[in-house]
């Protein structure tokens, strides 16, 4: 399995929202495990809650916050 902290450390500064968006697109977001992953990813990438909501809205994904 992927180590989330190693993955986050590899994300270039300024690419946090894009990485979160790609993760959101790549999953179906139909399980608690996926929602937990996205929450941990967003927190680790330091993406503010309002920005997370905007990303979900823009991509037509259900809100998990």
CSV table of N, CA, C and O in Angstrom, one decimal:
chain,number,residue,atom,x,y,z
A,1,UNK,N,0.8,-1.2,0.0
A,1,UNK,CA,0.0,0.0,0.0
A,1,UNK,C,0.9,1.3,0.0
A,1,UNK,O,2.0,1.3,0.5
A,2,UNK,N,0.3,2.3,-0.5
A,2,UNK,CA,1.0,3.6,-0.6
A,2,UNK,C,1.1,4.2,0.8
A,2,UNK,O,0.2,4.2,1.6
A,3,UNK,N,2.3,4.8,1.1
A,3,UNK,CA,2.4,5.5,2.3
A,3,UNK,C,2.0,7.0,2.0
A,3,UNK,O,2.7,7.7,1.3
A,4,UNK,N,0.9,7.4,2.7
A,4,UNK,CA,0.4,8.7,2.4
A,4,UNK,C,1.4,9.8,2.7
A,4,UNK,O,1.5,10.8,1.9
A,5,UNK,N,2.1,9.7,3.8
A,5,UNK,CA,3.0,10.8,4.2
A,5,UNK,C,4.2,10.9,3.2
A,5,UNK,O,4.6,12.0,2.9
A,6,UNK,N,4.7,9.8,2.7
A,6,UNK,CA,5.7,9.8,1.7
A,6,UNK,C,5.2,10.5,0.4
A,6,UNK,O,5.8,11.2,-0.3
A,7,UNK,N,3.9,10.1,0.0
A,7,UNK,CA,3.3,10.6,-1.2
A,7,UNK,C,3.1,12.1,-1.1
A,7,UNK,O,3.5,12.9,-2.0
A,8,UNK,N,2.6,12.6,0.1
A,8,UNK,CA,2.4,14.0,0.3
A,8,UNK,C,3.7,14.8,0.2
A,8,UNK,O,3.8,15.9,-0.4
A,9,UNK,N,4.8,14.2,0.8
A,9,UNK,CA,6.1,14.8,0.8
A,9,UNK,C,6.6,15.0,-0.6
A,9,UNK,O,7.5,15.9,-0.9
A,10,UNK,N,6.2,14.1,-1.6
A,10,UNK,CA,6.6,14.2,-2.9
A,10,UNK,C,5.9,15.2,-3.8
A,10,UNK,O,6.3,15.5,-5.0
A,11,UNK,N,4.8,15.7,-3.3
A,11,UNK,CA,4.0,16.7,-4.1
A,11,UNK,C,4.7,18.0,-4.1
A,11,UNK,O,5.0,18.6,-3.1
A,12,UNK,N,4.9,18.5,-5.3
A,12,UNK,CA,5.5,19.9,-5.4
A,12,UNK,C,4.7,21.0,-4.9
A,12,UNK,O,3.4,20.9,-5.0
A,13,UNK,N,5.3,21.9,-4.3
A,13,UNK,CA,4.6,23.1,-3.7
A,13,UNK,C,3.8,23.7,-4.9
A,13,UNK,O,4.3,23.9,-6.0
A,14,UNK,N,2.5,24.0,-4.6
A,14,UNK,CA,1.6,24.6,-5.6
A,14,UNK,C,0.8,23.6,-6.3
A,14,UNK,O,-0.1,24.0,-7.1
A,15,UNK,N,1.0,22.3,-6.1
A,15,UNK,CA,0.3,21.3,-6.9
A,15,UNK,C,-0.7,20.6,-6.0
A,15,UNK,O,-1.3,19.6,-6.4
A,16,UNK,N,-0.9,21.0,-4.7
A,16,UNK,CA,-1.7,20.3,-3.7
A,16,UNK,C,-3.1,20.1,-4.2
A,16,UNK,O,-3.7,19.0,-4.1
A,17,UNK,N,-3.8,21.2,-4.7
A,17,UNK,CA,-5.1,21.1,-5.1
A,17,UNK,C,-5.3,20.2,-6.4
A,17,UNK,O,-6.3,19.5,-6.5
A,18,UNK,N,-4.3,20.2,-7.3
A,18,UNK,CA,-4.4,19.4,-8.4
A,18,UNK,C,-4.3,17.9,-8.0
A,18,UNK,O,-5.0,17.0,-8.6
A,19,UNK,N,-3.4,17.6,-7.1
A,19,UNK,CA,-3.2,16.2,-6.6
A,19,UNK,C,-4.5,15.8,-5.9
A,19,UNK,O,-5.0,14.6,-6.2
A,20,UNK,N,-5.1,16.6,-5.1
A,20,UNK,CA,-6.4,16.2,-4.5
A,20,UNK,C,-7.4,16.0,-5.5
A,20,UNK,O,-8.2,15.0,-5.4
A,21,UNK,N,-7.5,16.9,-6.5
A,21,UNK,CA,-8.5,16.7,-7.6
A,21,UNK,C,-8.3,15.4,-8.3
A,21,UNK,O,-9.3,14.7,-8.6
A,22,UNK,N,-7.1,15.1,-8.7
A,22,UNK,CA,-6.9,13.9,-9.4
A,22,UNK,C,-7.2,12.6,-8.6
A,22,UNK,O,-7.8,11.7,-9.1
A,23,UNK,N,-7.0,12.7,-7.3
A,23,UNK,CA,-7.3,11.6,-6.4
A,23,UNK,C,-8.8,11.5,-6.3
A,23,UNK,O,-9.4,10.3,-6.4
A,24,UNK,N,-9.5,12.6,-6.3
A,24,UNK,CA,-11.0,12.6,-6.2
A,24,UNK,C,-11.6,12.0,-7.5
A,24,UNK,O,-12.5,11.2,-7.5
A,25,UNK,N,-11.0,12.4,-8.6
A,25,UNK,CA,-11.4,11.8,-9.9
A,25,UNK,C,-11.2,10.3,-10.0
A,25,UNK,O,-12.0,9.6,-10.6
A,26,UNK,N,-10.1,9.9,-9.5
A,26,UNK,CA,-9.7,8.5,-9.7
A,26,UNK,C,-10.5,7.5,-8.8
A,26,UNK,O,-10.4,6.3,-9.1
A,27,UNK,N,-11.2,8.0,-7.8
A,27,UNK,CA,-12.0,7.0,-7.0
A,27,UNK,C,-13.5,7.3,-7.2
A,27,UNK,O,-13.9,8.3,-7.7
A,28,UNK,N,-14.3,6.3,-6.8
A,28,UNK,CA,-15.7,6.4,-6.9
A,28,UNK,C,-16.4,7.1,-5.7
A,28,UNK,O,-17.5,7.5,-5.8
A,29,UNK,N,-15.6,7.2,-4.6
A,29,UNK,CA,-16.1,7.8,-3.4
A,29,UNK,C,-17.4,7.2,-2.9
A,29,UNK,O,-18.4,7.9,-2.7
A,30,UNK,N,-17.4,5.9,-2.8
A,30,UNK,CA,-18.6,5.2,-2.4
A,30,UNK,C,-18.3,4.4,-1.2
A,30,UNK,O,-19.2,3.5,-0.8
A,31,UNK,N,-17.2,4.5,-0.5
A,31,UNK,CA,-16.9,3.8,0.7
A,31,UNK,C,-16.3,4.8,1.8
A,31,UNK,O,-15.8,5.8,1.4
A,32,UNK,N,-16.5,4.4,3.0
A,32,UNK,CA,-15.9,5.2,4.1
A,32,UNK,C,-14.4,5.2,4.0
A,32,UNK,O,-13.8,6.2,4.4
A,33,UNK,N,-13.8,4.1,3.5
A,33,UNK,CA,-12.3,4.1,3.4
A,33,UNK,C,-11.8,5.1,2.4
A,33,UNK,O,-10.8,5.8,2.6
A,34,UNK,N,-12.6,5.3,1.3
A,34,UNK,CA,-12.2,6.3,0.3
A,34,UNK,C,-12.4,7.7,0.9
A,34,UNK,O,-11.5,8.6,0.6
A,35,UNK,N,-13.5,7.9,1.6
A,35,UNK,CA,-13.7,9.2,2.2
A,35,UNK,C,-12.6,9.5,3.2
A,35,UNK,O,-12.1,10.7,3.3
A,36,UNK,N,-12.2,8.6,4.0
A,36,UNK,CA,-11.2,8.7,5.0
A,36,UNK,C,-9.8,9.1,4.3
A,36,UNK,O,-9.1,10.0,4.8
A,37,UNK,N,-9.5,8.4,3.2
A,37,UNK,CA,-8.3,8.7,2.5
A,37,UNK,C,-8.3,10.1,2.0
A,37,UNK,O,-7.3,10.8,2.2
A,38,UNK,N,-9.4,10.6,1.4
A,38,UNK,CA,-9.5,11.9,0.9
A,38,UNK,C,-9.3,13.0,2.0
A,38,UNK,O,-8.7,14.0,1.9
A,39,UNK,N,-10.0,12.7,3.2
A,39,UNK,CA,-9.8,13.6,4.3
A,39,UNK,C,-8.4,13.7,4.8
A,39,UNK,O,-7.9,14.8,5.0
A,40,UNK,N,-7.8,12.5,4.9
A,40,UNK,CA,-6.4,12.5,5.3
A,40,UNK,C,-5.5,13.2,4.3
A,40,UNK,O,-4.5,13.9,4.7
A,41,UNK,N,-5.7,13.0,3.0
A,41,UNK,CA,-4.9,13.6,2.0
A,41,UNK,C,-5.1,15.1,2.1
A,41,UNK,O,-4.1,15.8,2.0
A,42,UNK,N,-6.3,15.6,2.1
A,42,UNK,CA,-6.5,17.0,2.2
A,42,UNK,C,-5.9,17.7,3.4
A,42,UNK,O,-5.3,18.7,3.3
A,43,UNK,N,-6.0,17.0,4.5
A,43,UNK,CA,-5.4,17.6,5.7
A,43,UNK,C,-3.9,17.6,5.6
A,43,UNK,O,-3.2,18.5,6.0
A,44,UNK,N,-3.3,16.5,5.1
A,44,UNK,CA,-1.9,16.4,4.9
A,44,UNK,C,-1.3,17.4,3.9
A,44,UNK,O,-0.2,18.0,4.1
A,45,UNK,N,-2.1,17.7,2.9
A,45,UNK,CA,-1.8,18.7,1.9
A,45,UNK,C,-2.1,20.1,2.3
A,45,UNK,O,-1.8,21.1,1.6
A,46,UNK,N,-2.7,20.2,3.5
A,46,UNK,CA,-3.1,21.5,4.1
A,46,UNK,C,-4.1,22.3,3.2
A,46,UNK,O,-3.9,23.5,3.0
A,47,UNK,N,-5.0,21.6,2.6
A,47,UNK,CA,-6.0,22.3,1.8
A,47,UNK,C,-7.2,22.7,2.7
A,47,UNK,O,-7.8,21.9,3.4
A,48,UNK,N,-7.5,24.0,2.7
A,48,UNK,CA,-8.6,24.5,3.6
A,48,UNK,C,-9.9,23.8,3.3
A,48,UNK,O,-10.2,23.4,2.1
A,49,UNK,N,-10.8,23.7,4.3
A,49,UNK,CA,-12.1,23.1,4.1
A,49,UNK,C,-12.9,23.7,3.0
A,49,UNK,O,-13.5,23.0,2.2
A,50,UNK,N,-12.9,25.0,2.9
A,50,UNK,CA,-13.7,25.7,1.9
A,50,UNK,C,-13.2,25.3,0.5
A,50,UNK,O,-14.0,25.2,-0.5
A,51,UNK,N,-11.9,25.2,0.3
A,51,UNK,CA,-11.3,24.9,-1.0
A,51,UNK,C,-11.7,23.4,-1.3
A,51,UNK,O,-12.0,23.1,-2.5
A,52,UNK,N,-11.7,22.5,-0.3
A,52,UNK,CA,-12.1,21.1,-0.6
A,52,UNK,C,-13.5,21.1,-1.1
A,52,UNK,O,-13.8,20.4,-2.1
A,53,UNK,N,-14.4,21.8,-0.5
A,53,UNK,CA,-15.8,21.9,-0.9
A,53,UNK,C,-15.9,22.4,-2.3
A,53,UNK,O,-16.7,21.9,-3.1
A,54,UNK,N,-15.1,23.4,-2.7
A,54,UNK,CA,-15.2,24.0,-4.0
A,54,UNK,C,-14.7,22.9,-5.0
A,54,UNK,O,-15.3,22.8,-6.1
A,55,UNK,N,-13.7,22.2,-4.7
A,55,UNK,CA,-13.2,21.1,-5.6
A,55,UNK,C,-14.3,20.1,-5.8
A,55,UNK,O,-14.5,19.7,-7.0
A,56,UNK,N,-14.9,19.6,-4.7
A,56,UNK,CA,-16.0,18.6,-4.9
A,56,UNK,C,-17.1,19.1,-5.7
A,56,UNK,O,-17.6,18.4,-6.6
A,57,UNK,N,-17.5,20.4,-5.5
A,57,UNK,CA,-18.6,21.0,-6.2
A,57,UNK,C,-18.2,21.1,-7.7
A,57,UNK,O,-19.0,20.7,-8.6
A,58,UNK,N,-17.0,21.6,-8.0
A,58,UNK,CA,-16.6,21.8,-9.4
A,58,UNK,C,-16.5,20.5,-10.1
A,58,UNK,O,-16.9,20.4,-11.3
A,59,UNK,N,-16.2,19.4,-9.4
A,59,UNK,CA,-16.0,18.1,-10.1
A,59,UNK,C,-17.3,17.2,-10.0
A,59,UNK,O,-17.4,16.1,-10.5
A,60,UNK,N,-18.4,17.8,-9.4
A,60,UNK,CA,-19.6,17.1,-9.2
A,60,UNK,C,-19.5,15.9,-8.3
A,60,UNK,O,-20.3,14.9,-8.5
A,61,UNK,N,-18.6,15.9,-7.4
A,61,UNK,CA,-18.4,14.8,-6.4
A,61,UNK,C,-19.2,15.1,-5.1
A,61,UNK,O,-19.3,16.3,-4.7
A,62,UNK,N,-19.7,14.1,-4.5
A,62,UNK,CA,-20.4,14.3,-3.2
A,62,UNK,C,-19.5,14.9,-2.2
A,62,UNK,O,-18.3,14.6,-2.1
A,63,UNK,N,-20.1,15.7,-1.3
A,63,UNK,CA,-19.3,16.3,-0.2
A,63,UNK,C,-19.1,15.3,0.9
A,63,UNK,O,-20.0,14.5,1.2
A,64,UNK,N,-17.9,15.3,1.5
A,64,UNK,CA,-17.6,14.4,2.6
A,64,UNK,C,-17.3,15.2,3.8
A,64,UNK,O,-16.9,14.7,4.8
A,65,UNK,N,-17.5,16.5,3.8
A,65,UNK,CA,-17.1,17.4,4.9
A,65,UNK,C,-18.3,18.0,5.6
A,65,UNK,O,-19.3,18.2,5.0
